[in-house]
Amino acid sequence: MQDGRMPFEHGDEDKSNPRNSGFLPDISLPSSLPAEPVPIADMANIFGVTHRTLHFYEEKALLTSKRIGQMRVYTHRNVRRMAVINVCREVGISVASITEIMEKLVRSLSQEEADDVFHAALRQRKRELTAELSTLQRQAQQIEELLVTDSDADGLDGEERPPARDIALTDTERKCLELMAEGYAPVRLARALGLSGTDLNVLEAKIIGKFNASNRFQAVAKAVLLGVIRA
């Protein structure tokens, strides 16, 4: 090669990096997975993320890559790691918690142990979401009571108050919310809406902002609670 680098060889990254040992939970991957080495562009397209996101995960030591010339490339092992990371991010698990999960997976001695680590993390996140939903329901009820009190003081009845479902959403934003409520992962969501990964990120950011939420899951929860969409 002109820059003096040796071609990427199958498995060389896995042998040299201890973070690529251990077992990983069984996460579905695309049937058309590119052959190794997987270019960064393909890696980004598979998971509907940006190159910057992949760089960030490498900075956090969640992924590793090699280079062929100026191009970053990944092993299938790292594609599988990214699948785990991506699922965790989709359900709102923090990067710090993902780091702990991946470290436990590195130390796993069997597939069963790796699955147990992953399922324990999912159960913990489910408990957190249940608590968040409970808080959102309580806050929504408090807001409703305050609105009723304010309307009574102003001599208005409930029918004259603007309904929560009047939050201005485009058809695409509403469709996106409905699909998120159905559990669509970002890659599938982008395909269903005919958007690129970047365009989907922009769309989700707009929706999150309109509901004054901190993430996509909170936006969906608020949309359901306010009657904007049905669960």
PDB file of C-alpha atoms in Angstrom:
ATOM      1  CA  MET A   1       0.000   0.000   0.000  1.00  0.00           C
ATOM      2  CA  GLN A   2       1.213   3.506  -0.792  1.00  0.00           C
ATOM      3  CA  ASP A   3       1.169   4.730   2.807  1.00  0.00           C
ATOM      4  CA  GLY A   4       3.161   1.730   4.015  1.00  0.00           C
ATOM      5  CA  ARG A   5       0.298   0.186   6.001  1.00  0.00           C
ATOM      6  CA  MET A   6      -0.345  -3.529   5.860  1.00  0.00           C
ATOM      7  CA  PRO A   7      -3.769  -4.642   4.628  1.00  0.00           C
ATOM      8  CA  PHE A   8      -6.342  -5.375   7.343  1.00  0.00           C
ATOM      9  CA  GLU A   9      -6.392  -9.092   8.076  1.00  0.00           C
ATOM     10  CA  HIS A  10      -9.360 -11.026   9.430  1.00  0.00           C
ATOM     11  CA  GLY A  11      -9.245 -11.356  13.197  1.00  0.00           C
ATOM     12  CA  ASP A  12      -6.053  -9.359  13.809  1.00  0.00           C
ATOM     13  CA  GLU A  13      -7.877  -6.722  15.842  1.00  0.00           C
ATOM     14  CA  ASP A  14      -9.607  -9.331  18.007  1.00  0.00           C
ATOM     15  CA  LYS A  15      -6.302 -10.962  18.886  1.00  0.00           C
ATOM     16  CA  SER A  16      -4.587  -7.743  19.896  1.00  0.00           C
ATOM     17  CA  ASN A  17      -7.324  -6.074  21.907  1.00  0.00           C
ATOM     18  CA  PRO A  18      -8.556  -7.623  25.184  1.00  0.00           C
ATOM     19  CA  ARG A  19     -11.808  -5.659  24.885  1.00  0.00           C
ATOM     20  CA  ASN A  20     -12.745  -7.967  22.031  1.00  0.00           C
ATOM     21  CA  SER A  21     -12.688 -11.084  24.216  1.00  0.00           C
ATOM     22  CA  GLY A  22     -15.623 -12.550  26.098  1.00  0.00           C
ATOM     23  CA  PHE A  23     -19.116 -13.270  24.797  1.00  0.00           C
ATOM     24  CA  LEU A  24     -21.793 -10.943  23.426  1.00  0.00           C
ATOM     25  CA  PRO A  25     -25.585 -11.220  23.661  1.00  0.00           C
ATOM     26  CA  ASP A  26     -27.348 -12.424  20.537  1.00  0.00           C
ATOM     27  CA  ILE A  27     -28.483  -9.233  18.782  1.00  0.00           C
ATOM     28  CA  SER A  28     -29.981  -9.380  15.296  1.00  0.00           C
ATOM     29  CA  LEU A  29     -27.725  -8.104  12.533  1.00  0.00           C
ATOM     30  CA  PRO A  30     -28.593  -7.259   8.915  1.00  0.00           C
ATOM     31  CA  SER A  31     -28.674 -10.320   6.656  1.00  0.00           C
ATOM     32  CA  SER A  32     -26.620  -8.360   4.128  1.00  0.00           C
ATOM     33  CA  LEU A  33     -23.724  -7.701   6.509  1.00  0.00           C
ATOM     34  CA  PRO A  34     -20.684  -6.578   4.474  1.00  0.00           C
ATOM     35  CA  ALA A  35     -17.608  -8.778   4.445  1.00  0.00           C
ATOM     36  CA  GLU A  36     -14.702  -7.858   6.689  1.00  0.00           C
ATOM     37  CA  PRO A  37     -13.225  -5.344   6.933  1.00  0.00           C
ATOM     38  CA  VAL A  38     -16.393  -3.209   7.260  1.00  0.00           C
ATOM     39  CA  PRO A  39     -15.825   0.425   6.154  1.00  0.00           C
ATOM     40  CA  ILE A  40     -16.991   3.154   8.511  1.00  0.00           C
ATOM     41  CA  ALA A  41     -19.579   4.325   5.956  1.00  0.00           C
ATOM     42  CA  ASP A  42     -21.191   0.872   5.962  1.00  0.00           C
ATOM     43  CA  MET A  43     -20.996   0.698   9.754  1.00  0.00           C
ATOM     44  CA  ALA A  44     -22.801   4.040  10.008  1.00  0.00           C
ATOM     45  CA  ASN A  45     -25.476   2.992   7.499  1.00  0.00           C
ATOM     46  CA  ILE A  46     -26.132  -0.332   9.219  1.00  0.00           C
ATOM     47  CA  PHE A  47     -27.051   1.381  12.481  1.00  0.00           C
ATOM     48  CA  GLY A  48     -28.341   4.720  11.195  1.00  0.00           C
ATOM     49  CA  VAL A  49     -25.697   6.740  13.035  1.00  0.00           C
ATOM     50  CA  THR A  50     -23.138   9.347  12.013  1.00  0.00           C
ATOM     51  CA  HIS A  51     -19.392   8.930  11.657  1.00  0.00           C
ATOM     52  CA  ARG A  52     -19.048  11.304  14.606  1.00  0.00           C
ATOM     53  CA  THR A  53     -21.087   8.918  16.758  1.00  0.00           C
ATOM     54  CA  LEU A  54     -18.766   6.030  15.886  1.00  0.00           C
ATOM     55  CA  HIS A  55     -15.728   8.224  16.631  1.00  0.00           C
ATOM     56  CA  PHE A  56     -17.289   9.061  20.008  1.00  0.00           C
ATOM     57  CA  TYR A  57     -17.751   5.387  20.874  1.00  0.00           C
ATOM     58  CA  GLU A  58     -14.122   4.764  19.966  1.00  0.00           C
ATOM     59  CA  GLU A  59     -13.042   7.619  22.233  1.00  0.00           C
ATOM     60  CA  LYS A  60     -14.991   5.913  25.023  1.00  0.00           C
ATOM     61  CA  ALA A  61     -13.216   2.619  24.203  1.00  0.00           C
ATOM     62  CA  LEU A  62     -16.521   0.949  23.347  1.00  0.00           C
ATOM     63  CA  LEU A  63     -15.354   0.224  19.802  1.00  0.00           C
ATOM     64  CA  THR A  64     -11.996  -0.205  18.118  1.00  0.00           C
ATOM     65  CA  SER A  65     -11.047   0.162  14.466  1.00  0.00           C
ATOM     66  CA  LYS A  66      -8.151  -0.237  12.104  1.00  0.00           C
ATOM     67  CA  ARG A  67      -7.269   1.826   9.060  1.00  0.00           C
ATOM     68  CA  ILE A  68      -6.814   0.981   5.424  1.00  0.00           C
ATOM     69  CA  GLY A  69      -5.167   4.112   4.118  1.00  0.00           C
ATOM     70  CA  GLN A  70      -7.268   6.963   5.508  1.00  0.00           C
ATOM     71  CA  MET A  71     -10.414   4.866   5.963  1.00  0.00           C
ATOM     72  CA  ARG A  72     -11.549   3.444   9.300  1.00  0.00           C
ATOM     73  CA  VAL A  73     -12.646  -0.185   9.109  1.00  0.00           C
ATOM     74  CA  TYR A  74     -14.149  -2.608  11.614  1.00  0.00           C
ATOM     75  CA  THR A  75     -14.270  -6.345  12.235  1.00  0.00           C
ATOM     76  CA  HIS A  76     -17.543  -8.232  12.490  1.00  0.00           C
ATOM     77  CA  ARG A  77     -16.799  -8.504  16.208  1.00  0.00           C
ATOM     78  CA  ASN A  78     -16.989  -4.722  16.456  1.00  0.00           C
ATOM     79  CA  VAL A  79     -20.166  -4.690  14.381  1.00  0.00           C
ATOM     80  CA  ARG A  80     -21.667  -7.047  16.978  1.00  0.00           C
ATOM     81  CA  ARG A  81     -20.441  -4.776  19.784  1.00  0.00           C
ATOM     82  CA  MET A  82     -22.042  -1.824  18.026  1.00  0.00           C
ATOM     83  CA  ALA A  83     -25.310  -3.769  17.783  1.00  0.00           C
ATOM     84  CA  VAL A  84     -25.312  -4.144  21.583  1.00  0.00           C
ATOM     85  CA  ILE A  85     -24.379  -0.483  22.087  1.00  0.00           C
ATOM     86  CA  ASN A  86     -27.058   0.658  19.658  1.00  0.00           C
ATOM     87  CA  VAL A  87     -29.816  -1.348  21.346  1.00  0.00           C
ATOM     88  CA  CYS A  88     -28.768   0.045  24.710  1.00  0.00           C
ATOM     89  CA  ARG A  89     -28.866   3.617  23.404  1.00  0.00           C
ATOM     90  CA  GLU A  90     -32.272   3.025  21.786  1.00  0.00           C
ATOM     91  CA  VAL A  91     -33.787   2.173  25.164  1.00  0.00           C
ATOM     92  CA  GLY A  92     -32.110   5.159  26.807  1.00  0.00           C
ATOM     93  CA  ILE A  93     -29.242   3.511  28.685  1.00  0.00           C
ATOM     94  CA  SER A  94     -26.488   6.044  29.384  1.00  0.00           C
ATOM     95  CA  VAL A  95     -23.036   5.755  27.831  1.00  0.00           C
ATOM     96  CA  ALA A  96     -21.530   5.352  31.319  1.00  0.00           C
ATOM     97  CA  SER A  97     -23.829   2.400  32.012  1.00  0.00           C
ATOM     98  CA  ILE A  98     -23.108   0.919  28.580  1.00  0.00           C
ATOM     99  CA  THR A  99     -19.397   1.061  29.397  1.00  0.00           C
ATOM    100  CA  GLU A 100     -20.037  -0.963  32.555  1.00  0.00           C
ATOM    101  CA  ILE A 101     -22.162  -3.454  30.619  1.00  0.00           C
ATOM    102  CA  MET A 102     -19.501  -3.940  27.953  1.00  0.00           C
ATOM    103  CA  GLU A 103     -16.806  -4.428  30.604  1.00  0.00           C
ATOM    104  CA  LYS A 104     -18.920  -7.160  32.192  1.00  0.00           C
ATOM    105  CA  LEU A 105     -19.401  -8.783  28.789  1.00  0.00           C
ATOM    106  CA  VAL A 106     -15.638  -8.789  28.228  1.00  0.00           C
ATOM    107  CA  ARG A 107     -15.300 -10.842  31.420  1.00  0.00           C
ATOM    108  CA  SER A 108     -18.146 -13.215  30.535  1.00  0.00           C
ATOM    109  CA  LEU A 109     -17.121 -16.857  30.304  1.00  0.00           C
ATOM    110  CA  SER A 110     -20.149 -18.217  28.460  1.00  0.00           C
ATOM    111  CA  GLN A 111     -22.982 -17.167  26.178  1.00  0.00           C
ATOM    112  CA  GLU A 112     -25.422 -17.733  29.022  1.00  0.00           C
ATOM    113  CA  GLU A 113     -23.476 -15.374  31.284  1.00  0.00           C
ATOM    114  CA  ALA A 114     -23.377 -12.704  28.567  1.00  0.00           C
ATOM    115  CA  ASP A 115     -27.129 -13.015  28.024  1.00  0.00           C
ATOM    116  CA  ASP A 116     -27.712 -12.716  31.779  1.00  0.00           C
ATOM    117  CA  VAL A 117     -25.641  -9.505  31.923  1.00  0.00           C
ATOM    118  CA  PHE A 118     -27.596  -7.996  29.026  1.00  0.00           C
ATOM    119  CA  HIS A 119     -31.014  -9.026  30.335  1.00  0.00           C
ATOM    120  CA  ALA A 120     -30.203  -7.668  33.798  1.00  0.00           C
ATOM    121  CA  ALA A 121     -29.345  -4.309  32.209  1.00  0.00           C
ATOM    122  CA  LEU A 122     -32.612  -4.304  30.256  1.00  0.00           C
ATOM    123  CA  ARG A 123     -34.631  -5.132  33.354  1.00  0.00           C
ATOM    124  CA  GLN A 124     -32.938  -2.297  35.236  1.00  0.00           C
ATOM    125  CA  ARG A 125     -33.734   0.126  32.427  1.00  0.00           C
ATOM    126  CA  LYS A 126     -37.352  -1.076  32.391  1.00  0.00           C
ATOM    127  CA  ARG A 127     -37.624  -0.284  36.105  1.00  0.00           C
ATOM    128  CA  GLU A 128     -36.220   3.188  35.445  1.00  0.00           C
ATOM    129  CA  LEU A 129     -38.687   3.803  32.621  1.00  0.00           C
ATOM    130  CA  THR A 130     -41.577   2.620  34.775  1.00  0.00           C
ATOM    131  CA  ALA A 131     -40.531   5.115  37.439  1.00  0.00           C
ATOM    132  CA  GLU A 132     -40.199   7.875  34.814  1.00  0.00           C
ATOM    133  CA  LEU A 133     -43.667   7.120  33.430  1.00  0.00           C
ATOM    134  CA  SER A 134     -45.101   7.239  36.918  1.00  0.00           C
ATOM    135  CA  THR A 135     -43.478  10.640  37.436  1.00  0.00           C
ATOM    136  CA  LEU A 136     -44.757  11.894  34.077  1.00  0.00           C
ATOM    137  CA  GLN A 137     -48.281  10.731  34.872  1.00  0.00           C
ATOM    138  CA  ARG A 138     -48.172  12.496  38.229  1.00  0.00           C
ATOM    139  CA  GLN A 139     -46.834  15.684  36.653  1.00  0.00           C
ATOM    140  CA  ALA A 140     -49.451  15.570  33.895  1.00  0.00           C
ATOM    141  CA  GLN A 141     -52.166  15.187  36.526  1.00  0.00           C
ATOM    142  CA  GLN A 142     -50.785  18.145  38.472  1.00  0.00           C
ATOM    143  CA  ILE A 143     -50.743  20.250  35.310  1.00  0.00           C
ATOM    144  CA  GLU A 144     -54.324  19.244  34.540  1.00  0.00           C
ATOM    145  CA  GLU A 145     -55.446  20.226  38.037  1.00  0.00           C
ATOM    146  CA  LEU A 146     -53.656  23.574  37.734  1.00  0.00           C
ATOM    147  CA  LEU A 147     -55.225  24.225  34.335  1.00  0.00           C
ATOM    148  CA  VAL A 148     -58.682  23.455  35.720  1.00  0.00           C
ATOM    149  CA  THR A 149     -58.047  25.800  38.645  1.00  0.00           C
ATOM    150  CA  ASP A 150     -56.816  28.571  36.339  1.00  0.00           C
ATOM    151  CA  SER A 151     -59.754  28.205  33.959  1.00  0.00           C
ATOM    152  CA  ASP A 152     -62.226  28.341  36.856  1.00  0.00           C
ATOM    153  CA  ALA A 153     -60.595  31.521  38.094  1.00  0.00           C
ATOM    154  CA  ASP A 154     -60.892  33.029  34.612  1.00  0.00           C
ATOM    155  CA  GLY A 155     -64.508  31.963  34.265  1.00  0.00           C
ATOM    156  CA  LEU A 156     -63.691  29.522  31.440  1.00  0.00           C
ATOM    157  CA  ASP A 157     -64.826  25.955  31.083  1.00  0.00           C
ATOM    158  CA  GLY A 158     -62.626  23.094  29.946  1.00  0.00           C
ATOM    159  CA  GLU A 159     -63.907  23.181  26.372  1.00  0.00           C
ATOM    160  CA  GLU A 160     -62.523  26.675  25.865  1.00  0.00           C
ATOM    161  CA  ARG A 161     -58.998  25.665  26.846  1.00  0.00           C
ATOM    162  CA  PRO A 162     -56.705  24.626  23.997  1.00  0.00           C
ATOM    163  CA  PRO A 163     -56.470  20.799  24.117  1.00  0.00           C
ATOM    164  CA  ALA A 164     -53.065  19.195  24.577  1.00  0.00           C
ATOM    165  CA  ARG A 165     -53.454  17.386  21.266  1.00  0.00           C
ATOM    166  CA  ASP A 166     -53.135  20.766  19.487  1.00  0.00           C
ATOM    167  CA  ILE A 167     -49.339  20.577  19.744  1.00  0.00           C
ATOM    168  CA  ALA A 168     -48.276  21.450  16.197  1.00  0.00           C
ATOM    169  CA  LEU A 169     -46.823  18.403  14.473  1.00  0.00           C
ATOM    170  CA  THR A 170     -46.179  17.791  10.809  1.00  0.00           C
ATOM    171  CA  ASP A 171     -47.506  14.580   9.261  1.00  0.00           C
ATOM    172  CA  THR A 172     -43.989  13.176   9.232  1.00  0.00           C
ATOM    173  CA  GLU A 173     -43.411  14.065  12.890  1.00  0.00           C
ATOM    174  CA  ARG A 174     -46.701  12.443  13.905  1.00  0.00           C
ATOM    175  CA  LYS A 175     -45.912   9.313  11.882  1.00  0.00           C
ATOM    176  CA  CYS A 176     -42.455   9.195  13.446  1.00  0.00           C
ATOM    177  CA  LEU A 177     -43.949   9.418  16.941  1.00  0.00           C
ATOM    178  CA  GLU A 178     -46.440   6.654  16.204  1.00  0.00           C
ATOM    179  CA  LEU A 179     -43.717   4.342  14.908  1.00  0.00           C
ATOM    180  CA  MET A 180     -41.481   5.112  17.900  1.00  0.00           C
ATOM    181  CA  ALA A 181     -44.407   4.225  20.159  1.00  0.00           C
ATOM    182  CA  GLU A 182     -44.614   0.891  18.336  1.00  0.00           C
ATOM    183  CA  GLY A 183     -40.964   0.245  19.220  1.00  0.00           C
ATOM    184  CA  TYR A 184     -39.327   0.883  15.849  1.00  0.00           C
ATOM    185  CA  ALA A 185     -35.520   0.974  16.122  1.00  0.00           C
ATOM    186  CA  PRO A 186     -33.780   3.944  14.414  1.00  0.00           C
ATOM    187  CA  VAL A 187     -32.615   1.926  11.381  1.00  0.00           C
ATOM    188  CA  ARG A 188     -36.088   0.526  10.757  1.00  0.00           C
ATOM    189  CA  LEU A 189     -37.655   3.903  11.507  1.00  0.00           C
ATOM    190  CA  ALA A 190     -35.459   5.684   8.986  1.00  0.00           C
ATOM    191  CA  ARG A 191     -36.376   3.146   6.309  1.00  0.00           C
ATOM    192  CA  ALA A 192     -40.095   3.403   7.077  1.00  0.00           C
ATOM    193  CA  LEU A 193     -39.976   7.189   6.772  1.00  0.00           C
ATOM    194  CA  GLY A 194     -37.609   7.216   3.813  1.00  0.00           C
ATOM    195  CA  LEU A 195     -35.007   9.262   5.682  1.00  0.00           C
ATOM    196  CA  SER A 196     -31.258   9.097   6.107  1.00  0.00           C
ATOM    197  CA  GLY A 197     -29.819   8.529   9.559  1.00  0.00           C
ATOM    198  CA  THR A 198     -28.868  12.206   9.798  1.00  0.00           C
ATOM    199  CA  ASP A 199     -32.313  13.421   8.718  1.00  0.00           C
ATOM    200  CA  LEU A 200     -33.935  11.090  11.246  1.00  0.00           C
ATOM    201  CA  ASN A 201     -31.751  12.506  14.029  1.00  0.00           C
ATOM    202  CA  VAL A 202     -32.846  16.034  13.065  1.00  0.00           C
ATOM    203  CA  LEU A 203     -36.508  14.983  12.985  1.00  0.00           C
ATOM    204  CA  GLU A 204     -36.311  13.294  16.393  1.00  0.00           C
ATOM    205  CA  ALA A 205     -34.597  16.364  17.869  1.00  0.00           C
ATOM    206  CA  LYS A 206     -37.479  18.561  16.670  1.00  0.00           C
ATOM    207  CA  ILE A 207     -40.056  16.203  18.186  1.00  0.00           C
ATOM    208  CA  ILE A 208     -38.186  16.011  21.485  1.00  0.00           C
ATOM    209  CA  GLY A 209     -38.007  19.809  21.583  1.00  0.00           C
ATOM    210  CA  LYS A 210     -41.731  20.249  20.919  1.00  0.00           C
ATOM    211  CA  PHE A 211     -42.556  18.043  23.907  1.00  0.00           C
ATOM    212  CA  ASN A 212     -39.836  19.591  26.079  1.00  0.00           C
ATOM    213  CA  ALA A 213     -38.477  16.085  26.618  1.00  0.00           C
ATOM    214  CA  SER A 214     -34.944  14.898  27.306  1.00  0.00           C
ATOM    215  CA  ASN A 215     -35.006  11.901  24.925  1.00  0.00           C
ATOM    216  CA  ARG A 216     -37.157  10.098  22.354  1.00  0.00           C
ATOM    217  CA  PHE A 217     -38.733   7.788  24.937  1.00  0.00           C
ATOM    218  CA  GLN A 218     -39.852  10.667  27.141  1.00  0.00           C
ATOM    219  CA  ALA A 219     -41.284  12.426  24.081  1.00  0.00           C
ATOM    220  CA  VAL A 220     -43.333   9.342  23.211  1.00  0.00           C
ATOM    221  CA  ALA A 221     -44.526   9.002  26.811  1.00  0.00           C
ATOM    222  CA  LYS A 222     -45.636  12.648  26.905  1.00  0.00           C
ATOM    223  CA  ALA A 223     -47.347  12.328  23.516  1.00  0.00           C
ATOM    224  CA  VAL A 224     -49.334   9.351  24.806  1.00  0.00           C
ATOM    225  CA  LEU A 225     -50.201  11.018  28.109  1.00  0.00           C
ATOM    226  CA  LEU A 226     -51.328  14.196  26.342  1.00  0.00           C
ATOM    227  CA  GLY A 227     -53.440  12.269  23.864  1.00  0.00           C
ATOM    228  CA  VAL A 228     -51.390  13.328  20.838  1.00  0.00           C
ATOM    229  CA  ILE A 229     -50.958   9.682  19.812  1.00  0.00           C
ATOM    230  CA  ARG A 230     -52.296   6.382  21.045  1.00  0.00           C
ATOM    231  CA  ALA A 231     -50.071   3.832  22.723  1.00  0.00           C
TER     232      ALA A 231
END
